[in-house]
PDB file of C-alpha atoms in Angstrom:
ATOM      1  CA  GLU G  24      86.375  73.629 161.162  1.00 61.00           C
ATOM      2  CA  ALA G  25      84.765  76.413 159.393  1.00 56.00           C
ATOM      3  CA  ALA G  26      83.819  75.764 155.768  1.00 92.00           C
ATOM      4  CA  VAL G  27      83.316  78.418 152.988  1.00 97.00           C
ATOM      5  CA  THR G  28      83.134  77.351 149.446  1.00 97.00           C
ATOM      6  CA  GLN G  29      82.904  79.340 146.252  1.00 97.00           C
ATOM      7  CA  SER G  30      81.973  78.524 142.720  1.00 97.00           C
ATOM      8  CA  PRO G  31      83.242  78.816 140.150  1.00 97.00           C
ATOM      9  CA  ARG G  32      86.822  78.883 141.120  1.00 96.00           C
ATOM     10  CA  SER G  33      87.624  80.806 137.817  1.00 97.00           C
ATOM     11  CA  LYS G  34      85.714  82.383 135.220  1.00 97.00           C
ATOM     12  CA  VAL G  35      86.188  84.221 131.855  1.00 98.00           C
ATOM     13  CA  ALA G  36      83.450  86.518 131.115  1.00 97.00           C
ATOM     14  CA  VAL G  37      82.793  88.976 128.181  1.00 97.00           C
ATOM     15  CA  THR G  38      82.346  92.705 128.687  1.00 97.00           C
ATOM     16  CA  GLY G  39      78.700  93.455 129.148  1.00 97.00           C
ATOM     17  CA  GLY G  40      77.757  90.035 130.110  1.00 97.00           C
ATOM     18  CA  LYS G  41      76.240  88.962 133.392  1.00 98.00           C
ATOM     19  CA  VAL G  42      78.360  87.126 136.030  1.00 98.00           C
ATOM     20  CA  THR G  43      77.024  85.296 139.161  1.00 98.00           C
ATOM     21  CA  LEU G  44      79.586  84.190 141.799  1.00 98.00           C
ATOM     22  CA  SER G  45      78.259  81.868 144.477  1.00 98.00           C
ATOM     23  CA  CYS G  46      79.259  81.229 148.006  1.00 98.00           C
ATOM     24  CA  HIS G  47      78.147  78.676 150.442  1.00 98.00           C
ATOM     25  CA  GLN G  48      79.026  78.399 154.118  1.00 98.00           C
ATOM     26  CA  THR G  49      78.373  75.565 156.628  1.00 96.00           C
ATOM     27  CA  ASN G  50      79.391  77.522 159.732  1.00 94.00           C
ATOM     28  CA  ASN G  51      75.881  78.572 160.638  1.00 95.00           C
ATOM     29  CA  HIS G  52      77.155  82.090 160.690  1.00 95.00           C
ATOM     30  CA  ASP G  53      74.899  85.114 160.377  1.00 95.00           C
ATOM     31  CA  TYR G  54      77.384  87.422 158.596  1.00 96.00           C
ATOM     32  CA  MET G  55      78.686  86.923 155.048  1.00 97.00           C
ATOM     33  CA  TYR G  56      80.941  89.115 152.949  1.00 97.00           C
ATOM     34  CA  TRP G  57      82.232  89.622 149.499  1.00 98.00           C
ATOM     35  CA  TYR G  58      85.553  91.211 148.761  1.00 97.00           C
ATOM     36  CA  ARG G  59      87.627  91.803 145.829  1.00 97.00           C
ATOM     37  CA  GLN G  60      91.398  91.700 145.775  1.00 96.00           C
ATOM     38  CA  ASP G  61      93.602  93.529 143.332  1.00 92.00           C
ATOM     39  CA  THR G  62      97.356  93.938 143.442  1.00 80.00           C
ATOM     40  CA  GLY G  63      98.156  96.959 145.664  1.00 71.00           C
ATOM     41  CA  HIS G  64      94.640  97.321 147.093  1.00 76.00           C
ATOM     42  CA  GLY G  65      94.484  94.486 149.515  1.00 86.00           C
ATOM     43  CA  LEU G  66      90.924  93.278 150.273  1.00 93.00           C
ATOM     44  CA  ARG G  67      88.010  95.677 149.580  1.00 94.00           C
ATOM     45  CA  LEU G  68      84.588  95.074 150.806  1.00 94.00           C
ATOM     46  CA  ILE G  69      81.851  95.084 148.122  1.00 97.00           C
ATOM     47  CA  HIS G  70      78.708  93.842 149.933  1.00 97.00           C
ATOM     48  CA  TYR G  71      77.808  92.129 153.129  1.00 96.00           C
ATOM     49  CA  SER G  72      74.851  90.563 154.824  1.00 97.00           C
ATOM     50  CA  TYR G  73      73.912  89.739 158.381  1.00 95.00           C
ATOM     51  CA  VAL G  74      70.636  88.077 157.788  1.00 96.00           C
ATOM     52  CA  ALA G  75      68.972  86.306 155.000  1.00 95.00           C
ATOM     53  CA  ASP G  76      66.980  88.236 152.460  1.00 95.00           C
ATOM     54  CA  SER G  77      68.903  91.486 153.333  1.00 95.00           C
ATOM     55  CA  THR G  78      72.232  92.830 152.060  1.00 97.00           C
ATOM     56  CA  GLU G  79      74.302  96.009 152.767  1.00 95.00           C
ATOM     57  CA  LYS G  80      76.604  97.989 150.724  1.00 95.00           C
ATOM     58  CA  GLY G  81      80.324  97.785 151.503  1.00 93.00           C
ATOM     59  CA  ASP G  82      83.073 100.215 150.562  1.00 91.00           C
ATOM     60  CA  ILE G  83      83.028  99.645 146.745  1.00 95.00           C
ATOM     61  CA  PRO G  84      79.426  98.546 145.822  1.00 97.00           C
ATOM     62  CA  ASP G  85      79.031 100.209 142.395  1.00 97.00           C
ATOM     63  CA  GLY G  86      78.653  97.750 139.609  1.00 97.00           C
ATOM     64  CA  TYR G  87      77.789  94.875 141.911  1.00 98.00           C
ATOM     65  CA  LYS G  88      74.607  93.467 143.333  1.00 98.00           C
ATOM     66  CA  ALA G  89      74.447  90.844 146.065  1.00 98.00           C
ATOM     67  CA  SER G  90      71.722  88.288 147.115  1.00 98.00           C
ATOM     68  CA  ARG G  91      71.270  86.478 150.303  1.00 98.00           C
ATOM     69  CA  PRO G  92      68.529  83.833 149.755  1.00 97.00           C
ATOM     70  CA  SER G  93      69.354  81.833 152.848  1.00 97.00           C
ATOM     71  CA  GLN G  94      71.690  81.933 155.785  1.00 97.00           C
ATOM     72  CA  GLU G  95      74.126  79.467 153.904  1.00 97.00           C
ATOM     73  CA  ASN G  96      74.189  81.093 150.601  1.00 98.00           C
ATOM     74  CA  PHE G  97      75.380  84.532 149.385  1.00 98.00           C
ATOM     75  CA  SER G  98      75.826  85.473 145.750  1.00 98.00           C
ATOM     76  CA  LEU G  99      77.530  88.343 144.066  1.00 98.00           C
ATOM     77  CA  ILE G 100      76.136  89.571 140.700  1.00 98.00           C
ATOM     78  CA  LEU G 101      77.683  91.639 137.898  1.00 98.00           C
ATOM     79  CA  GLU G 102      74.908  92.594 135.743  1.00 96.00           C
ATOM     80  CA  LEU G 103      77.191  94.187 133.101  1.00 97.00           C
ATOM     81  CA  ALA G 104      80.714  93.001 133.512  1.00 97.00           C
ATOM     82  CA  SER G 105      83.499  95.494 132.879  1.00 98.00           C
ATOM     83  CA  LEU G 106      87.225  95.200 132.241  1.00 97.00           C
ATOM     84  CA  SER G 107      87.832  96.898 135.532  1.00 96.00           C
ATOM     85  CA  GLN G 108      86.059  94.111 137.388  1.00 97.00           C
ATOM     86  CA  THR G 109      88.832  91.628 136.589  1.00 97.00           C
ATOM     87  CA  ALA G 110      89.966  90.667 140.058  1.00 97.00           C
ATOM     88  CA  VAL G 111      90.041  87.780 142.615  1.00 97.00           C
ATOM     89  CA  TYR G 112      86.784  87.632 144.604  1.00 98.00           C
ATOM     90  CA  PHE G 113      86.641  86.262 148.077  1.00 98.00           C
ATOM     91  CA  CYS G 114      83.659  85.285 150.247  1.00 98.00           C
ATOM     92  CA  ALA G 115      83.914  85.105 153.955  1.00 97.00           C
ATOM     93  CA  SER G 116      81.504  84.442 156.927  1.00 97.00           C
ATOM     94  CA  SER G 117      81.695  85.351 160.583  1.00 95.00           C
ATOM     95  CA  ARG G 118      79.607  84.667 163.645  1.00 93.00           C
ATOM     96  CA  THR G 119      79.206  88.520 164.424  1.00 89.00           C
ATOM     97  CA  GLY G 120      80.333  91.739 162.677  1.00 86.00           C
ATOM     98  CA  GLY G 121      83.640  92.111 164.292  1.00 84.00           C
ATOM     99  CA  ASP G 122      84.425  88.472 164.882  1.00 90.00           C
ATOM    100  CA  THR G 123      86.808  86.119 163.058  1.00 93.00           C
ATOM    101  CA  GLN G 124      86.234  85.889 159.334  1.00 95.00           C
ATOM    102  CA  TYR G 125      86.467  82.639 157.534  1.00 96.00           C
ATOM    103  CA  PHE G 126      87.421  83.047 153.929  1.00 97.00           C
ATOM    104  CA  GLY G 127      86.648  80.787 150.981  1.00 97.00           C
ATOM    105  CA  PRO G 128      89.316  79.940 148.422  1.00 96.00           C
ATOM    106  CA  GLY G 129      88.538  82.665 146.086  1.00 97.00           C
ATOM    107  CA  THR G 130      87.196  83.070 142.388  1.00 97.00           C
ATOM    108  CA  ARG G 131      89.431  84.383 139.735  1.00 97.00           C
ATOM    109  CA  LEU G 132      87.463  86.465 137.369  1.00 97.00           C
ATOM    110  CA  LEU G 133      88.879  87.543 133.990  1.00 97.00           C
ATOM    111  CA  VAL G 134      86.679  90.059 131.946  1.00 97.00           C
ATOM    112  CA  LEU G 135      87.712  90.328 128.292  1.00 97.00           C
TER     113      LEU G 135
ATOM    114  CA  SER P  25      93.430 106.722 152.626  1.00 55.00           C
ATOM    115  CA  GLN P  26      93.798 103.468 154.430  1.00 66.00           C
ATOM    116  CA  LEU P  27      92.239 102.969 157.886  1.00 81.00           C
ATOM    117  CA  ALA P  28      94.679 100.310 158.605  1.00 87.00           C
ATOM    118  CA  GLU P  29      98.230  99.939 157.096  1.00 89.00           C
ATOM    119  CA  GLU P  30     101.068  97.499 157.353  1.00 91.00           C
ATOM    120  CA  ASN P  31     104.686  98.188 157.082  1.00 90.00           C
ATOM    121  CA  PRO P  32     107.061  97.410 155.584  1.00 93.00           C
ATOM    122  CA  TRP P  33     105.639  96.617 152.232  1.00 92.00           C
ATOM    123  CA  ALA P  34     107.799  93.544 151.958  1.00 95.00           C
ATOM    124  CA  LEU P  35     110.666  91.816 153.742  1.00 96.00           C
ATOM    125  CA  SER P  36     112.741  88.751 153.440  1.00 97.00           C
ATOM    126  CA  VAL P  37     114.399  86.634 156.120  1.00 97.00           C
ATOM    127  CA  HIS P  38     116.193  83.396 156.361  1.00 97.00           C
ATOM    128  CA  GLU P  39     114.501  80.321 157.832  1.00 98.00           C
ATOM    129  CA  GLY P  40     114.977  80.186 161.694  1.00 97.00           C
ATOM    130  CA  GLU P  41     115.128  83.928 161.931  1.00 98.00           C
ATOM    131  CA  SER P  42     112.516  86.174 163.512  1.00 98.00           C
ATOM    132  CA  VAL P  43     110.318  88.668 161.623  1.00 98.00           C
ATOM    133  CA  THR P  44     108.072  91.460 162.669  1.00 98.00           C
ATOM    134  CA  VAL P  45     105.313  93.215 160.728  1.00 98.00           C
ATOM    135  CA  ASN P  46     103.826  96.433 161.934  1.00 97.00           C
ATOM    136  CA  CYS P  47     100.376  97.917 161.604  1.00 96.00           C
ATOM    137  CA  SER P  48      99.056 101.477 162.172  1.00 95.00           C
ATOM    138  CA  TYR P  49      95.380 102.396 162.255  1.00 94.00           C
ATOM    139  CA  LYS P  50      93.479 105.552 162.365  1.00 91.00           C
ATOM    140  CA  THR P  51      90.233 105.092 164.428  1.00 86.00           C
ATOM    141  CA  SER P  52      89.162 103.608 167.718  1.00 88.00           C
ATOM    142  CA  ILE P  53      88.793 100.038 167.712  1.00 90.00           C
ATOM    143  CA  THR P  54      87.310  97.142 169.847  1.00 90.00           C
ATOM    144  CA  ALA P  55      89.726  94.593 168.312  1.00 92.00           C
ATOM    145  CA  LEU P  56      92.416  94.096 165.885  1.00 94.00           C
ATOM    146  CA  GLN P  57      93.052  90.903 163.844  1.00 96.00           C
ATOM    147  CA  TRP P  58      96.047  89.568 162.029  1.00 97.00           C
ATOM    148  CA  TYR P  59      95.503  87.399 158.842  1.00 97.00           C
ATOM    149  CA  ARG P  60      97.858  85.460 156.743  1.00 97.00           C
ATOM    150  CA  GLN P  61      97.390  84.729 152.997  1.00 96.00           C
ATOM    151  CA  LYS P  62      99.336  82.175 151.298  1.00 96.00           C
ATOM    152  CA  SER P  63      99.619  82.200 147.510  1.00 93.00           C
ATOM    153  CA  GLY P  64      96.406  80.926 145.775  1.00 92.00           C
ATOM    154  CA  GLU P  65      94.420  80.743 149.043  1.00 94.00           C
ATOM    155  CA  GLY P  66      92.035  82.860 151.009  1.00 95.00           C
ATOM    156  CA  PRO P  67      93.178  84.805 154.114  1.00 96.00           C
ATOM    157  CA  ALA P  68      93.215  82.862 157.376  1.00 97.00           C
ATOM    158  CA  GLN P  69      93.077  84.552 160.753  1.00 97.00           C
ATOM    159  CA  LEU P  70      96.201  84.261 162.997  1.00 97.00           C
ATOM    160  CA  ILE P  71      95.322  86.260 166.083  1.00 97.00           C
ATOM    161  CA  LEU P  72      92.510  88.478 167.358  1.00 95.00           C
ATOM    162  CA  ILE P  73      93.646  91.003 170.050  1.00 96.00           C
ATOM    163  CA  ARG P  74      91.022  93.120 171.813  1.00 93.00           C
ATOM    164  CA  SER P  75      91.536  96.739 172.705  1.00 92.00           C
ATOM    165  CA  ASN P  76      91.880  95.871 176.457  1.00 94.00           C
ATOM    166  CA  GLU P  77      94.775  93.507 175.698  1.00 96.00           C
ATOM    167  CA  ARG P  78      98.485  94.398 175.115  1.00 97.00           C
ATOM    168  CA  GLU P  79      99.770  91.240 173.998  1.00 98.00           C
ATOM    169  CA  LYS P  80      98.557  87.832 172.618  1.00 97.00           C
ATOM    170  CA  ARG P  81     100.420  84.747 171.679  1.00 97.00           C
ATOM    171  CA  ASN P  82      99.634  81.783 169.473  1.00 95.00           C
ATOM    172  CA  GLY P  83     102.536  79.342 169.136  1.00 96.00           C
ATOM    173  CA  ARG P  84     105.404  81.107 167.322  1.00 97.00           C
ATOM    174  CA  LEU P  85     103.315  84.181 166.825  1.00 98.00           C
ATOM    175  CA  ARG P  86     103.033  87.142 169.145  1.00 98.00           C
ATOM    176  CA  ALA P  87     100.826  90.090 168.596  1.00 98.00           C
ATOM    177  CA  THR P  88     101.104  93.447 170.571  1.00 98.00           C
ATOM    178  CA  LEU P  89      98.470  96.213 170.670  1.00 97.00           C
ATOM    179  CA  ASP P  90      99.201  99.870 171.655  1.00 96.00           C
ATOM    180  CA  THR P  91      95.856 101.850 171.659  1.00 94.00           C
ATOM    181  CA  SER P  92      97.651 105.053 172.546  1.00 95.00           C
ATOM    182  CA  SER P  93      99.746 105.059 169.499  1.00 95.00           C
ATOM    183  CA  GLN P  94      97.191 103.155 167.363  1.00 95.00           C
ATOM    184  CA  SER P  95      99.664 100.553 166.320  1.00 96.00           C
ATOM    185  CA  SER P  96     100.057  96.776 166.508  1.00 97.00           C
ATOM    186  CA  SER P  97     102.949  94.430 165.635  1.00 98.00           C
ATOM    187  CA  LEU P  98     102.908  90.671 164.681  1.00 98.00           C
ATOM    188  CA  SER P  99     106.160  88.751 165.299  1.00 98.00           C
ATOM    189  CA  ILE P 100     107.032  85.251 164.104  1.00 98.00           C
ATOM    190  CA  THR P 101     109.829  83.361 165.776  1.00 97.00           C
ATOM    191  CA  ALA P 102     111.719  80.627 164.292  1.00 98.00           C
ATOM    192  CA  THR P 103     110.440  81.214 160.870  1.00 98.00           C
ATOM    193  CA  ARG P 104     109.929  78.414 158.351  1.00 97.00           C
ATOM    194  CA  CYS P 105     109.604  78.478 154.497  1.00 97.00           C
ATOM    195  CA  GLU P 106     105.821  77.856 154.898  1.00 97.00           C
ATOM    196  CA  ASP P 107     105.500  81.154 156.729  1.00 98.00           C
ATOM    197  CA  THR P 108     105.980  82.777 153.298  1.00 98.00           C
ATOM    198  CA  ALA P 109     102.772  84.756 152.793  1.00 97.00           C
ATOM    199  CA  VAL P 110     101.081  88.103 152.855  1.00 96.00           C
ATOM    200  CA  TYR P 111     100.278  89.327 156.285  1.00 97.00           C
ATOM    201  CA  PHE P 112      97.332  91.678 156.845  1.00 96.00           C
ATOM    202  CA  CYS P 113      95.995  93.471 159.941  1.00 96.00           C
ATOM    203  CA  ALA P 114      92.291  94.259 160.030  1.00 94.00           C
ATOM    204  CA  THR P 115      90.378  96.528 162.320  1.00 93.00           C
ATOM    205  CA  ASP P 116      86.706  96.502 163.414  1.00 86.00           C
ATOM    206  CA  SER P 117      86.426 100.216 163.643  1.00 68.00           C
ATOM    207  CA  ALA P 118      83.577 100.277 161.112  1.00 62.00           C
ATOM    208  CA  GLY P 119      81.120  98.365 163.139  1.00 68.00           C
ATOM    209  CA  ASN P 120      79.750  95.258 161.254  1.00 75.00           C
ATOM    210  CA  LYS P 121      82.708  94.972 158.999  1.00 86.00           C
ATOM    211  CA  LEU P 122      86.507  94.742 159.047  1.00 90.00           C
ATOM    212  CA  THR P 123      88.930  97.009 157.249  1.00 90.00           C
ATOM    213  CA  PHE P 124      92.022  95.385 155.981  1.00 92.00           C
ATOM    214  CA  GLY P 125      95.303  96.815 155.045  1.00 90.00           C
ATOM    215  CA  ILE P 126      97.253  96.332 151.923  1.00 92.00           C
ATOM    216  CA  GLY P 127      99.474  93.714 153.479  1.00 94.00           C
ATOM    217  CA  THR P 128     103.162  92.983 154.108  1.00 96.00           C
ATOM    218  CA  ARG P 129     104.836  90.364 151.799  1.00 96.00           C
ATOM    219  CA  VAL P 130     107.053  88.198 153.868  1.00 97.00           C
ATOM    220  CA  LEU P 131     109.507  85.799 152.062  1.00 98.00           C
ATOM    221  CA  VAL P 132     111.165  83.139 154.174  1.00 98.00           C
ATOM    222  CA  ARG P 133     114.266  81.781 152.337  1.00 97.00           C
ATOM    223  CA  PRO P 134     115.837  78.427 152.973  1.00 95.00           C
TER     224      PRO P 134
END
């Protein structure tokens, strides 16, 4: 079965601080994604990647950076965390761009 | 505006009843996917239905697709309390990525 793990599972950060969310997949999938979920907005795509060492902007990339150092790992970086970035963040992987996405359990981020 | 949108926003049924969630989308697609998200978990795919398919089944789940009206439905028969979740449709109209709707909240009561 597909396996996507995220760390940390929850985090409290201070405004202006740097936050790094990590994602690891053992599916041998080329595509990985970062979403944020807020009440009333569903899942919104922040960044995605289809090959190691390359990332693409999603629908809401402002304020976020991404890093894909290997096929298995994909990180989301908030250089200067803001209150508006309080949300639940999900990582996902898929074999191809339009294929089934397998999601991690999520990271709950609270920025104070 | 949303490229994919589920309706209704929420609904409630008793265990054993059937429930249907609808989805409308705005662009041409190669496939539409239905996902379920239980409280505290990440979404999990239920069904993928391709644009050349009209219906797809997976156990108690049945998805339909009407590309002429750009709509889809997901029906669950013989519902159980564990079917309580948020149900999303997602379209691949954007190429390398999926676009998710806001979701329909389904509550199955004992």
